[in-house]
């Protein structure tokens, strides 16, 4: 299949590589010439604009930092909608707000195209290994159409419902994640202060009703889980600033939907504090530093 | 073994029954004559005071609502310490604050006795089935000594460390639990408002990084988990007022330890609001009613 | 002076009336023909587009609901920047985010115009009486230039500093306001539950260190302050949805500035809850209903 | 009048001095012999026990750190109730929880005595100057009885209602105070980050709806109010640990009354964080350090 791919960053580049490995023909675009060069070396065709990358393909995939970039790439003079044919499906794998997705889908529809939101989870590791989870929002027909493409890059391709529900699923999951990580941090730091061995406490929580991914897989207390970022100095996981971005999307979406998110809004402030203190690049589990009295974050 | 048992409530009564079934001789006391009668019918010896129940036994178990009751039963004129012999071990399975445990253990020590904190998790179902988890605080020796007794009432007997760490483990676990349940409630209600099918959202969270007991076992959105209290009108689980009690213990312990518990303190106010509105007897997952716009809590 | 005025809503209409009363010549525009008609009857010239209203005037004033409206009125094909001459100053009295102000000021500058942010406080009452406070962001020169115009509509014309600081001042003040009102609500409801006469409690707070506008002027407990909205059923003051908008601006600005706003974010959720329950039109002091157990909000 | 005075700390000592100056005869007791010596030098009679200090006096005043101390001084073997005659009134000026006050008042009543709660505001400065505010809980008769005594130590003697309402008034006021100070801190730090001059912002808030004691008298931003602790390095005001104590009383009382205190509970965690970081002795307005990115608290 001939596919356009726009956005060759930390996530996009390995995803595009996996499409090439699966035998797809790729037209790529990125503002960073070095990133384009690497894909070209792997067999992709380099293009000068999003419009060119989207010309004469069956599907075009975007993987960009924020809604503003998707909008520019989609609606700019040299954008996707200026070059695309009616049979081409647009797959946006960026993590953006559901309201923008609806706007973009409407613009695509007016242009005669289908727009599918398909944000991912699994991080750069999953992108490289081709084991991402894709959360897909769109009609059942659109889902069936994009599934084979996404399977070249991911393991689980989940249909979440209509347009924008892929983003809703991702945002809601990460809302829970941001809250549980801060919650586990409070409990582990409290336990430490009250004199229980953190490994013992972690073991009890992980086999009890407090059990959660933030405790049994990514426990923020160093040494409780050997493979967690906390055990290697909070490096190499899911950055605090990324969590902050996702909690921002969740609280913004909640504001529009007139839904209260008490704990989510508070968790956002906690990660915000970490970021203010210069810890935005650390894994988000470093939020435990706000609770432990072991030196500044 | 000859054992004293004080406190025959919803939890204590089935625990005492399991001790009888395991072949232990029981001397029981409770202020409620009906509860005493039931145990007597099952083979226990009824006693008139805590002191009498604690006389000439190898171990005495207390299962009471709060620290004030444990104190009264322990130190009253007709209390345990007035009747007990030096070789008798006191096992307190009540859920109380760690600071009180230390005071009680010191009083017991001055009397020549060993005091072990052994709070449980597993609810009335686990108490009846003899599948409780006991979180034990005390020396390794004391742990080995009480283990066979506790095994008649539970499945997992975990040694958490020195005196009071059993309570610390329970409090910290339930701190995480109270936070995750409110967090999952926010996310499920937000997802509903944003138009995703709650079952689909639950499925995604439960296979992703938001995964937690509050979502995959006790999901607060009706119908997501068939066996959860939410699916049967928030009845028959872990009551909101009990969660409120445990979050109170956690925030009080944090206050004494000078540890911040941001999310815990906020979660406490959410369950408090539920209780204020008359929903204290509902399962604590009913906290989602604060978020869903489907009629008053 | 000849002035353009765009946005004749609840605030804009009486402000424009006061400009007429002060002897200024007015060219007005609004999408609502009825609002335009009223101003025309009072002596203003009705115009068909923002561009026309901004043509050949010394200053043009905008009073609009949100940044999106200001952007449309400013940069649209029939917008202000398309019609304005270089000597004309643009005065935006809308309450919008500081980042948008900077963008608009830059666009105006490129067009050869000065853009001044001048949000107001004082409500519809102050707008009618001509007693508004204007918080002005711009150079000292620009401030001196717009001051005589604003004095026709307000009593206090405060220079806050460079471009956007007028908005910053308003947003920060209302952040404090949203927090103090919820805080006073907690204290008054707690006092009521603990058995003190609310009037006595209000009197003590108002002469002590808890003293604040939310208590001594707008006390949320009915009957404490005779002239407060709470005493007349929470009608006719500053609507909950307006407070929600301003807290949204504050938390958004904080997000961009990477500043934590713990209490602000939580207060936002409380007003959000009120809005979700259908109380968005009540005065924001109705937030006390979340605390008092006297029937649903 | 002959008066007993127990508790000669930072507050109690100058209060007792003012009673002497007003011509009252004083019997004093404190565990600290140095404090007793100073009062003796000023004309008081030193006593060996609370009981002796309370013997043959018209009123006995207690000024102690916490409810536990009041209980010990009241009910101990050598305590007040063991020595007091029926006509003697007990005036407790300690800041303690309302529930304990009710218990103590009941004990006093059984002994034939009247117990009045009369906590103060005004700090050590007000204690020395005799300008304290007393918030009095008790019958109108009891209030009239103690008023002349309190007037020797304070300027405003306010009758708050029945037993314990003095404490309720103080706790509720300080709940508002703790919230407004953190709220003003958020707004001032946000304003600074957004580029407004803090003095200008302070000036606007102080003449607008954000106006409050925490801003116009004790503004946490250095230099905004010359006489505020913030301007002299956060020294010499109302210590963070004292605010933490009072917020603890407020949230505990709320827990007993089943009242939510969202912002109060969160503010408590903020001051808790300051205390954890070693800033417990600084004035509570130092909480702004959690928000400003200018080095560790």
mmCIF file of N, CA and C in Angstrom, chain A residues 204-285:
data_model
loop_
_atom_site.group_PDB
_atom_site.id
_atom_site.type_symbol
_atom_site.label_atom_id
_atom_site.label_comp_id
_atom_site.label_asym_id
_atom_site.label_seq_id
_atom_site.Cartn_x
_atom_site.Cartn_y
_atom_site.Cartn_z
ATOM 1 N N UNK A 204 2.642 -5.693 49.519
ATOM 2 C CA UNK A 204 1.278 -5.806 50.050
ATOM 3 C C UNK A 204 0.283 -5.098 49.132
ATOM 4 N N UNK A 205 0.613 -3.859 48.741
ATOM 5 C CA UNK A 205 -0.293 -3.119 47.851
ATOM 6 C C UNK A 205 -0.512 -3.902 46.556
ATOM 7 N N UNK A 206 0.566 -4.490 46.043
ATOM 8 C CA UNK A 206 0.469 -5.148 44.732
ATOM 9 C C UNK A 206 -0.319 -6.450 44.743
ATOM 10 N N UNK A 207 -0.605 -6.956 45.928
ATOM 11 C CA UNK A 207 -1.438 -8.159 46.018
ATOM 12 C C UNK A 207 -2.745 -7.844 46.719
ATOM 13 N N UNK A 208 -3.049 -6.552 46.825
ATOM 14 C CA UNK A 208 -4.258 -6.154 47.553
ATOM 15 C C UNK A 208 -5.080 -5.177 46.709
ATOM 16 N N UNK A 209 -5.996 -4.486 47.352
ATOM 17 C CA UNK A 209 -6.939 -3.628 46.626
ATOM 18 C C UNK A 209 -6.318 -2.324 46.134
ATOM 19 N N UNK A 210 -5.102 -2.007 46.575
ATOM 20 C CA UNK A 210 -4.417 -0.820 46.081
ATOM 21 C C UNK A 210 -3.659 -1.115 44.784
ATOM 22 N N UNK A 211 -3.639 -2.367 44.408
ATOM 23 C CA UNK A 211 -2.944 -2.830 43.190
ATOM 24 C C UNK A 211 -3.233 -1.951 41.981
ATOM 25 N N UNK A 212 -2.181 -1.507 41.308
ATOM 26 C CA UNK A 212 -2.334 -0.753 40.061
ATOM 27 C C UNK A 212 -1.007 -0.739 39.321
ATOM 28 N N UNK A 213 -1.085 -0.413 38.045
ATOM 29 C CA UNK A 213 0.112 -0.368 37.193
ATOM 30 C C UNK A 213 1.161 0.562 37.793
ATOM 31 N N UNK A 214 0.711 1.679 38.362
ATOM 32 C CA UNK A 214 1.643 2.639 38.943
ATOM 33 C C UNK A 214 2.374 2.079 40.154
ATOM 34 N N UNK A 215 1.864 1.005 40.718
ATOM 35 C CA UNK A 215 2.539 0.386 41.852
ATOM 36 C C UNK A 215 3.250 -0.914 41.439
ATOM 37 N N UNK A 216 2.556 -1.782 40.697
ATOM 38 C CA UNK A 216 3.153 -3.098 40.442
ATOM 39 C C UNK A 216 4.095 -3.130 39.242
ATOM 40 N N UNK A 217 4.086 -2.099 38.411
ATOM 41 C CA UNK A 217 4.960 -2.085 37.235
ATOM 42 C C UNK A 217 5.919 -0.894 37.242
ATOM 43 N N UNK A 218 5.426 0.252 37.709
ATOM 44 C CA UNK A 218 6.196 1.500 37.630
ATOM 45 C C UNK A 218 6.346 2.136 39.001
ATOM 46 N N UNK A 219 6.391 1.325 40.056
ATOM 47 C CA UNK A 219 6.412 1.878 41.421
ATOM 48 C C UNK A 219 7.430 3.017 41.568
ATOM 49 N N UNK A 220 6.966 4.172 42.089
ATOM 50 C CA UNK A 220 7.832 5.354 42.151
ATOM 51 C C UNK A 220 8.923 5.283 43.210
ATOM 52 N N UNK A 221 8.847 4.309 44.110
ATOM 53 C CA UNK A 221 9.871 4.212 45.153
ATOM 54 C C UNK A 221 11.039 3.371 44.621
ATOM 55 N N UNK A 222 12.245 3.948 44.612
ATOM 56 C CA UNK A 222 13.394 3.227 44.045
ATOM 57 C C UNK A 222 13.593 1.858 44.691
ATOM 58 N N UNK A 223 13.782 0.841 43.864
ATOM 59 C CA UNK A 223 14.119 -0.477 44.377
ATOM 60 C C UNK A 223 12.937 -1.411 44.570
ATOM 61 N N UNK A 224 11.732 -0.887 44.567
ATOM 62 C CA UNK A 224 10.569 -1.760 44.769
ATOM 63 C C UNK A 224 10.345 -2.627 43.528
ATOM 64 N N UNK A 225 10.428 -2.016 42.363
ATOM 65 C CA UNK A 225 10.337 -2.759 41.097
ATOM 66 C C UNK A 225 11.637 -2.523 40.338
ATOM 67 N N UNK A 226 12.392 -3.577 40.128
ATOM 68 C CA UNK A 226 13.739 -3.439 39.555
ATOM 69 C C UNK A 226 13.744 -2.762 38.187
ATOM 70 N N UNK A 227 12.698 -3.018 37.380
ATOM 71 C CA UNK A 227 12.689 -2.520 36.000
ATOM 72 C C UNK A 227 12.046 -1.140 35.857
ATOM 73 N N UNK A 228 11.592 -0.560 36.981
ATOM 74 C CA UNK A 228 10.901 0.730 36.907
ATOM 75 C C UNK A 228 11.894 1.884 36.769
ATOM 76 N N UNK A 229 11.488 2.988 36.115
ATOM 77 C CA UNK A 229 12.363 4.166 35.991
ATOM 78 C C UNK A 229 12.891 4.666 37.337
ATOM 79 N N UNK A 230 12.082 4.522 38.399
ATOM 80 C CA UNK A 230 12.517 5.015 39.716
ATOM 81 C C UNK A 230 13.813 4.348 40.156
ATOM 82 N N UNK A 231 14.009 3.107 39.745
ATOM 83 C CA UNK A 231 15.195 2.352 40.167
ATOM 84 C C UNK A 231 16.432 2.762 39.374
ATOM 85 N N UNK A 232 16.221 3.454 38.259
ATOM 86 C CA UNK A 232 17.377 3.946 37.489
ATOM 87 C C UNK A 232 17.384 5.479 37.420
ATOM 88 N N UNK A 233 17.027 6.106 38.546
ATOM 89 C CA UNK A 233 17.129 7.560 38.621
ATOM 90 C C UNK A 233 16.063 8.310 37.856
ATOM 91 N N UNK A 234 14.908 7.680 37.675
ATOM 92 C CA UNK A 234 13.766 8.324 37.004
ATOM 93 C C UNK A 234 14.094 8.722 35.566
ATOM 94 N N UNK A 235 14.896 7.919 34.914
ATOM 95 C CA UNK A 235 15.231 8.201 33.509
ATOM 96 C C UNK A 235 14.518 7.212 32.598
ATOM 97 N N UNK A 236 14.284 7.653 31.376
ATOM 98 C CA UNK A 236 13.899 6.736 30.309
ATOM 99 C C UNK A 236 12.480 6.227 30.303
ATOM 100 N N UNK A 237 11.583 6.849 31.012
ATOM 101 C CA UNK A 237 10.202 6.375 30.998
ATOM 102 C C UNK A 237 9.295 7.340 30.265
ATOM 103 N N UNK A 238 8.208 7.713 30.946
ATOM 104 C CA UNK A 238 7.223 8.634 30.385
ATOM 105 C C UNK A 238 7.441 9.977 31.085
ATOM 106 N N UNK A 239 7.927 10.952 30.340
ATOM 107 C CA UNK A 239 8.365 12.208 30.938
ATOM 108 C C UNK A 239 7.247 12.972 31.652
ATOM 109 N N UNK A 240 7.629 13.672 32.711
ATOM 110 C CA UNK A 240 6.696 14.499 33.489
ATOM 111 C C UNK A 240 5.970 15.502 32.587
ATOM 112 N N UNK A 241 6.688 16.119 31.669
ATOM 113 C CA UNK A 241 6.056 17.117 30.791
ATOM 114 C C UNK A 241 5.031 16.483 29.852
ATOM 115 N N UNK A 242 5.247 15.221 29.493
ATOM 116 C CA UNK A 242 4.253 14.530 28.659
ATOM 117 C C UNK A 242 2.989 14.227 29.470
ATOM 118 N N UNK A 243 3.199 13.786 30.720
ATOM 119 C CA UNK A 243 2.046 13.564 31.594
ATOM 120 C C UNK A 243 1.287 14.866 31.795
ATOM 121 N N UNK A 244 2.037 15.938 31.945
ATOM 122 C CA UNK A 244 1.435 17.250 32.145
ATOM 123 C C UNK A 244 0.595 17.627 30.927
ATOM 124 N N UNK A 245 1.107 17.345 29.741
ATOM 125 C CA UNK A 245 0.357 17.626 28.520
ATOM 126 C C UNK A 245 -0.970 16.832 28.518
ATOM 127 N N UNK A 246 -0.881 15.545 28.861
ATOM 128 C CA UNK A 246 -2.087 14.715 28.806
ATOM 129 C C UNK A 246 -3.106 15.115 29.871
ATOM 130 N N UNK A 247 -2.617 15.496 31.072
ATOM 131 C CA UNK A 247 -3.558 15.965 32.102
ATOM 132 C C UNK A 247 -4.168 17.299 31.681
ATOM 133 N N UNK A 248 -3.392 18.091 30.955
ATOM 134 C CA UNK A 248 -3.940 19.331 30.402
ATOM 135 C C UNK A 248 -5.067 19.036 29.417
ATOM 136 N N UNK A 249 -4.870 18.050 28.558
ATOM 137 C CA UNK A 249 -5.934 17.659 27.623
ATOM 138 C C UNK A 249 -7.167 17.170 28.377
ATOM 139 N N UNK A 250 -6.938 16.398 29.442
ATOM 140 C CA UNK A 250 -8.066 15.850 30.215
ATOM 141 C C UNK A 250 -8.847 16.964 30.914
ATOM 142 N N UNK A 251 -8.146 17.877 31.563
ATOM 143 C CA UNK A 251 -8.872 18.923 32.286
ATOM 144 C C UNK A 251 -9.519 19.907 31.312
ATOM 145 N N UNK A 252 -8.891 20.141 30.174
ATOM 146 C CA UNK A 252 -9.520 21.003 29.166
ATOM 147 C C UNK A 252 -10.791 20.350 28.613
ATOM 148 N N UNK A 253 -10.684 19.070 28.296
ATOM 149 C CA UNK A 253 -11.859 18.357 27.789
ATOM 150 C C UNK A 253 -12.970 18.357 28.834
ATOM 151 N N UNK A 254 -12.576 18.205 30.098
ATOM 152 C CA UNK A 254 -13.555 18.216 31.186
ATOM 153 C C UNK A 254 -14.220 19.581 31.297
ATOM 154 N N UNK A 255 -13.446 20.629 31.084
ATOM 155 C CA UNK A 255 -13.986 21.988 31.155
ATOM 156 C C UNK A 255 -15.043 22.182 30.077
ATOM 157 N N UNK A 256 -14.719 21.752 28.880
ATOM 158 C CA UNK A 256 -15.682 21.872 27.775
ATOM 159 C C UNK A 256 -16.934 21.038 28.030
ATOM 160 N N UNK A 257 -16.722 19.855 28.618
ATOM 161 C CA UNK A 257 -17.854 18.948 28.872
ATOM 162 C C UNK A 257 -18.568 19.292 30.172
ATOM 163 N N UNK A 258 -18.078 20.326 30.868
ATOM 164 C CA UNK A 258 -18.641 20.713 32.162
ATOM 165 C C UNK A 258 -18.666 19.534 33.141
ATOM 166 N N UNK A 259 -17.522 18.840 33.222
ATOM 167 C CA UNK A 259 -17.382 17.714 34.146
ATOM 168 C C UNK A 259 -16.316 18.051 35.187
ATOM 169 N N UNK A 260 -16.591 17.859 36.464
ATOM 170 C CA UNK A 260 -15.523 18.078 37.452
ATOM 171 C C UNK A 260 -14.497 16.948 37.421
ATOM 172 N N UNK A 261 -13.237 17.310 37.591
ATOM 173 C CA UNK A 261 -12.143 16.327 37.719
ATOM 174 C C UNK A 261 -11.243 16.779 38.876
ATOM 175 N N UNK A 262 -11.764 16.626 40.081
ATOM 176 C CA UNK A 262 -11.071 17.096 41.281
ATOM 177 C C UNK A 262 -9.630 16.578 41.381
ATOM 178 N N UNK A 263 -9.518 15.267 41.412
ATOM 179 C CA UNK A 263 -8.187 14.691 41.613
ATOM 180 C C UNK A 263 -7.295 14.939 40.403
ATOM 181 N N UNK A 264 -7.891 14.916 39.219
ATOM 182 C CA UNK A 264 -7.106 15.163 38.011
ATOM 183 C C UNK A 264 -6.525 16.565 38.007
ATOM 184 N N UNK A 265 -7.324 17.547 38.394
ATOM 185 C CA UNK A 265 -6.855 18.930 38.429
ATOM 186 C C UNK A 265 -5.752 19.098 39.472
ATOM 187 N N UNK A 266 -5.889 18.400 40.585
ATOM 188 C CA UNK A 266 -4.874 18.499 41.634
ATOM 189 C C UNK A 266 -3.592 17.785 41.208
ATOM 190 N N UNK A 267 -3.739 16.602 40.609
ATOM 191 C CA UNK A 267 -2.562 15.875 40.122
ATOM 192 C C UNK A 267 -1.816 16.730 39.102
ATOM 193 N N UNK A 268 -2.565 17.418 38.250
ATOM 194 C CA UNK A 268 -1.948 18.300 37.255
ATOM 195 C C UNK A 268 -1.053 19.342 37.936
ATOM 196 N N UNK A 269 -1.528 19.903 39.032
ATOM 197 C CA UNK A 269 -0.729 20.899 39.753
ATOM 198 C C UNK A 269 0.540 20.284 40.343
ATOM 199 N N UNK A 270 0.450 19.023 40.755
ATOM 200 C CA UNK A 270 1.624 18.359 41.324
ATOM 201 C C UNK A 270 2.700 18.163 40.250
ATOM 202 N N UNK A 271 2.298 17.658 39.078
ATOM 203 C CA UNK A 271 3.280 17.495 37.993
ATOM 204 C C UNK A 271 3.769 18.871 37.525
ATOM 205 N N UNK A 272 2.857 19.855 37.574
ATOM 206 C CA UNK A 272 3.239 21.217 37.226
ATOM 207 C C UNK A 272 4.358 21.717 38.137
ATOM 208 N N UNK A 273 4.209 21.438 39.427
ATOM 209 C CA UNK A 273 5.231 21.839 40.387
ATOM 210 C C UNK A 273 6.568 21.189 40.050
ATOM 211 N N UNK A 274 6.526 19.917 39.690
ATOM 212 C CA UNK A 274 7.751 19.219 39.297
ATOM 213 C C UNK A 274 8.391 19.919 38.094
ATOM 214 N N UNK A 275 7.560 20.252 37.131
ATOM 215 C CA UNK A 275 8.064 20.886 35.915
ATOM 216 C C UNK A 275 8.661 22.255 36.230
ATOM 217 N N UNK A 276 7.960 23.022 37.071
ATOM 218 C CA UNK A 276 8.455 24.334 37.486
ATOM 219 C C UNK A 276 9.835 24.221 38.126
ATOM 220 N N UNK A 277 10.034 23.133 38.864
ATOM 221 C CA UNK A 277 11.300 22.939 39.565
ATOM 222 C C UNK A 277 12.385 22.376 38.648
ATOM 223 N N UNK A 278 12.088 22.234 37.370
ATOM 224 C CA UNK A 278 13.108 21.782 36.434
ATOM 225 C C UNK A 278 13.179 20.282 36.250
ATOM 226 N N UNK A 279 12.146 19.558 36.744
ATOM 227 C CA UNK A 279 12.169 18.099 36.646
ATOM 228 C C UNK A 279 11.252 17.583 35.542
ATOM 229 N N UNK A 280 10.932 18.426 34.579
ATOM 230 C CA UNK A 280 9.990 18.047 33.525
ATOM 231 C C UNK A 280 10.447 16.902 32.651
ATOM 232 N N UNK A 281 11.755 16.687 32.561
ATOM 233 C CA UNK A 281 12.264 15.622 31.698
ATOM 234 C C UNK A 281 12.355 14.273 32.413
ATOM 235 N N UNK A 282 12.296 14.301 33.736
ATOM 236 C CA UNK A 282 12.336 13.039 34.485
ATOM 237 C C UNK A 282 11.061 12.241 34.246
ATOM 238 N N UNK A 283 11.143 10.912 34.421
ATOM 239 C CA UNK A 283 9.932 10.099 34.380
ATOM 240 C C UNK A 283 8.913 10.652 35.367
ATOM 241 N N UNK A 284 7.636 10.563 35.008
ATOM 242 C CA UNK A 284 6.596 11.189 35.832
ATOM 243 C C UNK A 284 6.499 10.594 37.229
ATOM 244 N N UNK A 285 7.063 9.396 37.434
ATOM 245 C CA UNK A 285 7.032 8.805 38.779
ATOM 246 C C UNK A 285 7.918 9.581 39.748
#
